[in-house]
Amino acid sequence: MTVGVFAIFDQKSGYLTPTFEPNDLTAERNFEHACCNRSSVLWSHPSDFSLRKIGVYDTESGLICALSDGVRTIAEAGPIVSHIKSCEEVR
């Protein structure tokens, strides 16, 4: 089985420690959840952060491979945090 290798990219410092997720949707959901944490730097500086898929991990062979089409941006923290804040204003 293969799983995705994902990392948050910080405009100020580069890539953070990668995580392994079964698919892009799960990775995106977990990133969105992290963005909701009001004590997080993702919340306080959302324009600095994006979630990127950087590779795939084969659980059978133990190999980590780069994506053939390069690194892909899955989600940006800015729009996520903006959406949450706008929904709160409506309440």
Short mmCIF file of N, CA, C and O in Angstrom, two decimals:
data_model
loop_
_atom_site.label_atom_id
_atom_site.label_comp_id
_atom_site.label_asym_id
_atom_site.label_seq_id
_atom_site.Cartn_x
_atom_site.Cartn_y
_atom_site.Cartn_z
N MET A 1 0.84 -1.17 0.00
CA MET A 1 0.00 0.00 0.00
C MET A 1 0.89 1.25 0.00
O MET A 1 1.96 1.25 0.59
N THR A 2 0.42 2.29 -0.64
CA THR A 2 1.14 3.56 -0.60
C THR A 2 0.30 4.60 0.12
O THR A 2 -0.94 4.58 0.04
N VAL A 3 0.97 5.48 0.82
CA VAL A 3 0.33 6.61 1.49
C VAL A 3 1.06 7.88 1.09
O VAL A 3 2.22 7.83 0.65
N GLY A 4 0.38 9.00 1.22
CA GLY A 4 1.00 10.27 0.86
C GLY A 4 1.92 10.79 1.94
O GLY A 4 1.72 10.55 3.13
N VAL A 5 2.95 11.51 1.49
CA VAL A 5 3.85 12.21 2.40
C VAL A 5 3.54 13.70 2.24
O VAL A 5 3.63 14.23 1.14
N PHE A 6 3.17 14.34 3.33
CA PHE A 6 2.74 15.73 3.32
C PHE A 6 3.58 16.55 4.28
O PHE A 6 4.04 16.03 5.31
N ALA A 7 3.76 17.82 3.96
CA ALA A 7 4.47 18.72 4.87
C ALA A 7 3.87 20.11 4.77
O ALA A 7 3.45 20.53 3.69
N ILE A 8 3.84 20.78 5.89
CA ILE A 8 3.43 22.18 5.89
C ILE A 8 4.63 23.00 5.46
O ILE A 8 5.75 22.81 5.96
N PHE A 9 4.40 23.91 4.52
CA PHE A 9 5.45 24.81 4.07
C PHE A 9 5.24 26.16 4.72
O PHE A 9 4.15 26.73 4.69
N ASP A 10 6.30 26.66 5.37
CA ASP A 10 6.30 27.95 6.03
C ASP A 10 7.12 28.92 5.17
O ASP A 10 8.30 28.66 4.91
N GLN A 11 6.50 29.99 4.72
CA GLN A 11 7.18 30.97 3.87
C GLN A 11 8.44 31.54 4.54
O GLN A 11 9.36 31.96 3.86
N LYS A 12 8.47 31.52 5.86
CA LYS A 12 9.59 32.12 6.59
C LYS A 12 10.73 31.14 6.88
O LYS A 12 11.87 31.55 7.03
N SER A 13 10.40 29.82 6.95
CA SER A 13 11.46 28.88 7.35
C SER A 13 11.58 27.63 6.49
O SER A 13 12.49 26.84 6.69
N GLY A 14 10.67 27.41 5.56
CA GLY A 14 10.74 26.21 4.72
C GLY A 14 9.78 25.12 5.21
O GLY A 14 8.80 25.40 5.88
N TYR A 15 10.11 23.89 4.86
CA TYR A 15 9.23 22.76 5.16
C TYR A 15 9.35 22.31 6.61
O TYR A 15 10.45 22.22 7.16
N LEU A 16 8.19 22.03 7.22
CA LEU A 16 8.15 21.45 8.56
C LEU A 16 8.23 19.93 8.45
O LEU A 16 8.21 19.37 7.35
N THR A 17 8.28 19.25 9.56
CA THR A 17 8.39 17.78 9.58
C THR A 17 7.23 17.14 8.84
O THR A 17 6.07 17.47 9.10
N PRO A 18 7.52 16.20 7.93
CA PRO A 18 6.45 15.56 7.15
C PRO A 18 5.56 14.65 7.99
O PRO A 18 5.96 14.16 9.04
N THR A 19 4.35 14.45 7.48
CA THR A 19 3.42 13.49 8.05
C THR A 19 2.97 12.53 6.95
O THR A 19 3.15 12.82 5.75
N PHE A 20 2.41 11.42 7.34
CA PHE A 20 1.94 10.41 6.40
C PHE A 20 0.44 10.27 6.55
O PHE A 20 -0.06 10.09 7.66
N GLU A 21 -0.28 10.39 5.43
CA GLU A 21 -1.73 10.31 5.45
C GLU A 21 -2.20 9.36 4.34
O GLU A 21 -1.54 9.25 3.30
N PRO A 22 -3.34 8.71 4.53
CA PRO A 22 -3.82 7.75 3.53
C PRO A 22 -4.19 8.38 2.19
O PRO A 22 -4.11 7.73 1.16
N ASN A 23 -4.60 9.67 2.21
CA ASN A 23 -4.97 10.32 0.95
C ASN A 23 -4.97 11.84 1.14
O ASN A 23 -4.83 12.35 2.25
N ASP A 24 -5.14 12.56 0.03
CA ASP A 24 -5.11 14.02 0.05
C ASP A 24 -6.23 14.61 0.90
O ASP A 24 -6.02 15.61 1.60
N LEU A 25 -7.41 14.02 0.83
CA LEU A 25 -8.56 14.56 1.57
C LEU A 25 -8.35 14.48 3.08
O LEU A 25 -8.70 15.41 3.81
N THR A 26 -7.78 13.40 3.55
CA THR A 26 -7.50 13.26 4.97
C THR A 26 -6.44 14.26 5.40
O THR A 26 -6.56 14.90 6.45
N ALA A 27 -5.42 14.42 4.59
CA ALA A 27 -4.37 15.39 4.90
C ALA A 27 -4.94 16.81 4.96
O ALA A 27 -4.62 17.58 5.87
N GLU A 28 -5.80 17.13 4.01
CA GLU A 28 -6.41 18.46 3.97
C GLU A 28 -7.28 18.69 5.20
O GLU A 28 -7.24 19.76 5.81
N ARG A 29 -8.07 17.70 5.57
CA ARG A 29 -8.93 17.82 6.76
C ARG A 29 -8.08 18.06 8.01
O ARG A 29 -8.40 18.93 8.83
N ASN A 30 -7.00 17.32 8.17
CA ASN A 30 -6.15 17.48 9.34
C ASN A 30 -5.47 18.85 9.36
O ASN A 30 -5.31 19.46 10.42
N PHE A 31 -5.08 19.35 8.18
CA PHE A 31 -4.50 20.68 8.08
C PHE A 31 -5.54 21.73 8.46
O PHE A 31 -5.24 22.67 9.21
N GLU A 32 -6.76 21.59 7.95
CA GLU A 32 -7.83 22.53 8.30
C GLU A 32 -8.08 22.53 9.81
O GLU A 32 -8.28 23.59 10.41
N HIS A 33 -8.06 21.36 10.41
CA HIS A 33 -8.25 21.25 11.85
C HIS A 33 -7.13 22.00 12.59
O HIS A 33 -7.39 22.73 13.56
N ALA A 34 -5.90 21.84 12.14
CA ALA A 34 -4.77 22.53 12.76
C ALA A 34 -4.90 24.05 12.62
O ALA A 34 -4.54 24.80 13.53
N CYS A 35 -5.43 24.50 11.50
CA CYS A 35 -5.62 25.94 11.27
C CYS A 35 -6.65 26.53 12.22
O CYS A 35 -6.63 27.74 12.47
N CYS A 36 -7.55 25.73 12.75
CA CYS A 36 -8.61 26.21 13.64
C CYS A 36 -8.12 26.48 15.07
O CYS A 36 -8.83 27.11 15.85
N ASN A 37 -6.93 26.03 15.39
CA ASN A 37 -6.38 26.21 16.73
C ASN A 37 -5.94 27.66 16.90
O ASN A 37 -4.95 28.09 16.33
N ARG A 38 -6.68 28.41 17.69
CA ARG A 38 -6.44 29.84 17.83
C ARG A 38 -5.11 30.18 18.53
O ARG A 38 -4.67 31.33 18.48
N SER A 39 -4.49 29.22 19.18
CA SER A 39 -3.19 29.48 19.80
C SER A 39 -2.04 29.03 18.88
O SER A 39 -0.88 29.09 19.26
N SER A 40 -2.39 28.64 17.66
CA SER A 40 -1.40 28.15 16.69
C SER A 40 -0.86 29.27 15.83
O SER A 40 -1.55 30.25 15.52
N VAL A 41 0.37 29.12 15.40
CA VAL A 41 0.96 30.07 14.46
C VAL A 41 0.25 30.00 13.10
O VAL A 41 0.24 30.98 12.36
N LEU A 42 -0.39 28.88 12.78
CA LEU A 42 -1.18 28.78 11.55
C LEU A 42 -2.35 29.76 11.60
O LEU A 42 -2.73 30.33 10.57
N TRP A 43 -2.92 29.96 12.78
CA TRP A 43 -4.04 30.89 12.95
C TRP A 43 -3.55 32.34 12.95
O TRP A 43 -4.14 33.21 12.32
N SER A 44 -2.44 32.60 13.65
CA SER A 44 -1.98 33.98 13.79
C SER A 44 -1.28 34.53 12.55
O SER A 44 -1.26 35.73 12.33
N HIS A 45 -0.71 33.65 11.73
CA HIS A 45 0.00 34.08 10.51
C HIS A 45 -0.37 33.17 9.33
O HIS A 45 0.50 32.55 8.70
N PRO A 46 -1.65 33.06 9.00
CA PRO A 46 -2.08 32.07 8.01
C PRO A 46 -1.50 32.25 6.62
O PRO A 46 -1.30 31.26 5.90
N SER A 47 -1.18 33.47 6.23
CA SER A 47 -0.66 33.67 4.87
C SER A 47 0.73 33.07 4.68
O SER A 47 1.20 32.93 3.55
N ASP A 48 1.38 32.69 5.77
CA ASP A 48 2.72 32.08 5.69
C ASP A 48 2.69 30.58 5.40
O ASP A 48 3.74 30.01 5.08
N PHE A 49 1.53 29.93 5.52
CA PHE A 49 1.51 28.47 5.54
C PHE A 49 0.65 27.84 4.45
O PHE A 49 -0.43 28.32 4.13
N SER A 50 1.15 26.72 3.93
CA SER A 50 0.38 25.89 3.00
C SER A 50 0.72 24.43 3.25
O SER A 50 1.80 24.11 3.77
N LEU A 51 -0.22 23.57 2.91
CA LEU A 51 0.00 22.13 2.99
C LEU A 51 0.42 21.63 1.62
O LEU A 51 -0.25 21.92 0.62
N ARG A 52 1.51 20.88 1.57
CA ARG A 52 2.00 20.38 0.29
C ARG A 52 2.22 18.87 0.34
O ARG A 52 2.66 18.33 1.36
N LYS A 53 1.88 18.22 -0.75
CA LYS A 53 2.18 16.80 -0.89
C LYS A 53 3.56 16.71 -1.52
O LYS A 53 3.81 17.25 -2.60
N ILE A 54 4.48 16.05 -0.82
CA ILE A 54 5.86 16.03 -1.27
C ILE A 54 6.33 14.67 -1.76
O ILE A 54 7.42 14.55 -2.31
N GLY A 55 5.51 13.62 -1.56
CA GLY A 55 5.92 12.30 -2.02
C GLY A 55 4.92 11.22 -1.66
O GLY A 55 3.82 11.50 -1.20
N VAL A 56 5.35 9.99 -1.88
CA VAL A 56 4.56 8.82 -1.50
C VAL A 56 5.45 7.83 -0.77
O VAL A 56 6.65 7.73 -1.04
N TYR A 57 4.85 7.13 0.16
CA TYR A 57 5.55 6.14 0.96
C TYR A 57 4.93 4.78 0.70
O TYR A 57 3.72 4.61 0.84
N ASP A 58 5.76 3.82 0.32
CA ASP A 58 5.31 2.45 0.07
C ASP A 58 5.50 1.66 1.35
O ASP A 58 6.64 1.40 1.77
N THR A 59 4.40 1.25 1.99
CA THR A 59 4.48 0.54 3.27
C THR A 59 5.01 -0.88 3.12
O THR A 59 5.41 -1.49 4.11
N GLU A 60 5.01 -1.41 1.92
CA GLU A 60 5.54 -2.76 1.68
C GLU A 60 7.08 -2.75 1.57
O GLU A 60 7.76 -3.57 2.17
N SER A 61 7.59 -1.80 0.79
CA SER A 61 9.03 -1.76 0.52
C SER A 61 9.80 -0.83 1.46
O SER A 61 11.02 -0.93 1.58
N GLY A 62 9.06 0.10 2.09
CA GLY A 62 9.72 1.08 2.94
C GLY A 62 10.32 2.25 2.18
O GLY A 62 10.98 3.09 2.77
N LEU A 63 10.07 2.33 0.87
CA LEU A 63 10.65 3.39 0.05
C LEU A 63 9.77 4.64 0.06
O LEU A 63 8.54 4.54 0.00
N ILE A 64 10.42 5.78 0.11
CA ILE A 64 9.75 7.07 -0.06
C ILE A 64 10.20 7.63 -1.40
O ILE A 64 11.39 7.71 -1.67
N CYS A 65 9.23 7.98 -2.24
CA CYS A 65 9.54 8.47 -3.58
C CYS A 65 8.95 9.86 -3.78
O CYS A 65 7.86 10.16 -3.29
N ALA A 66 9.65 10.67 -4.55
CA ALA A 66 9.14 12.00 -4.94
C ALA A 66 7.98 11.80 -5.90
O ALA A 66 7.87 10.78 -6.58
N LEU A 67 7.12 12.79 -5.98
CA LEU A 67 6.03 12.76 -6.95
C LEU A 67 6.60 13.00 -8.34
O LEU A 67 7.48 13.84 -8.53
N SER A 68 6.10 12.28 -9.32
CA SER A 68 6.61 12.42 -10.69
C SER A 68 6.34 13.81 -11.26
O SER A 68 7.11 14.30 -12.09
N ASP A 69 5.27 14.47 -10.79
CA ASP A 69 4.94 15.80 -11.28
C ASP A 69 5.37 16.91 -10.32
O ASP A 69 4.96 18.05 -10.45
N GLY A 70 6.21 16.58 -9.35
CA GLY A 70 6.72 17.57 -8.40
C GLY A 70 5.81 17.80 -7.21
O GLY A 70 4.73 17.22 -7.10
N VAL A 71 6.24 18.65 -6.33
CA VAL A 71 5.48 18.99 -5.12
C VAL A 71 4.16 19.66 -5.51
O VAL A 71 4.13 20.46 -6.43
N ARG A 72 3.08 19.28 -4.80
CA ARG A 72 1.75 19.84 -5.08
C ARG A 72 1.19 20.53 -3.85
O ARG A 72 1.21 19.96 -2.76
N THR A 73 0.67 21.72 -4.04
CA THR A 73 -0.02 22.41 -2.94
C THR A 73 -1.43 21.84 -2.82
O THR A 73 -2.17 21.80 -3.80
N ILE A 74 -1.77 21.40 -1.62
CA ILE A 74 -3.09 20.82 -1.34
C ILE A 74 -4.04 21.87 -0.77
O ILE A 74 -5.21 21.92 -1.12
N ALA A 75 -3.54 22.72 0.12
CA ALA A 75 -4.38 23.74 0.76
C ALA A 75 -3.51 24.89 1.26
O ALA A 75 -2.34 24.70 1.58
N GLU A 76 -4.12 26.06 1.34
CA GLU A 76 -3.48 27.26 1.88
C GLU A 76 -4.19 27.62 3.19
O GLU A 76 -5.42 27.58 3.26
N ALA A 77 -3.43 27.98 4.20
CA ALA A 77 -4.03 28.32 5.49
C ALA A 77 -4.82 29.62 5.43
O ALA A 77 -5.85 29.76 6.10
N GLY A 78 -4.38 30.58 4.62
CA GLY A 78 -5.05 31.89 4.56
C GLY A 78 -6.54 31.81 4.30
O GLY A 78 -7.34 32.34 5.09
N PRO A 79 -6.96 31.18 3.21
CA PRO A 79 -8.40 31.09 2.93
C PRO A 79 -9.18 30.30 4.00
O PRO A 79 -10.33 30.62 4.28
N ILE A 80 -8.54 29.31 4.59
CA ILE A 80 -9.22 28.52 5.63
C ILE A 80 -9.52 29.39 6.84
O ILE A 80 -10.65 29.44 7.33
N VAL A 81 -8.50 30.11 7.32
CA VAL A 81 -8.68 30.97 8.50
C VAL A 81 -9.64 32.11 8.17
O VAL A 81 -10.51 32.44 8.99
N SER A 82 -9.54 32.69 7.00
CA SER A 82 -10.46 33.77 6.60
C SER A 82 -11.90 33.30 6.60
O SER A 82 -12.80 34.01 7.07
N HIS A 83 -12.13 32.09 6.10
CA HIS A 83 -13.48 31.53 6.07
C HIS A 83 -14.02 31.35 7.49
O HIS A 83 -15.17 31.70 7.78
N ILE A 84 -13.21 30.82 8.37
CA ILE A 84 -13.64 30.61 9.77
C ILE A 84 -13.98 31.95 10.41
O ILE A 84 -15.02 32.10 11.06
N LYS A 85 -13.12 32.95 10.22
CA LYS A 85 -13.36 34.26 10.82
C LYS A 85 -14.62 34.91 10.25
O LYS A 85 -15.39 35.52 11.00
N SER A 86 -14.88 34.77 8.96
CA SER A 86 -16.07 35.37 8.37
C SER A 86 -17.35 34.68 8.87
O SER A 86 -18.36 35.33 9.07
N CYS A 87 -17.28 33.37 9.08
CA CYS A 87 -18.44 32.65 9.63
C CYS A 87 -18.72 33.08 11.05
O CYS A 87 -19.89 33.18 11.45
N GLU A 88 -17.68 33.36 11.81
CA GLU A 88 -17.87 33.82 13.19
C GLU A 88 -18.50 35.20 13.24
O GLU A 88 -19.28 35.50 14.12
N GLU A 89 -18.16 36.05 12.26
CA GLU A 89 -18.72 37.40 12.21
C GLU A 89 -20.22 37.37 11.94
O GLU A 89 -20.96 38.21 12.41
N VAL A 90 -20.66 36.38 11.17
CA VAL A 90 -22.08 36.25 10.82
C VAL A 90 -22.91 35.88 12.04
O VAL A 90 -24.05 36.30 12.18
N ARG A 91 -22.32 35.11 12.92
CA ARG A 91 -23.05 34.67 14.12
C ARG A 91 -23.35 35.84 14.94
O ARG A 91 -23.84 36.38 15.60
#
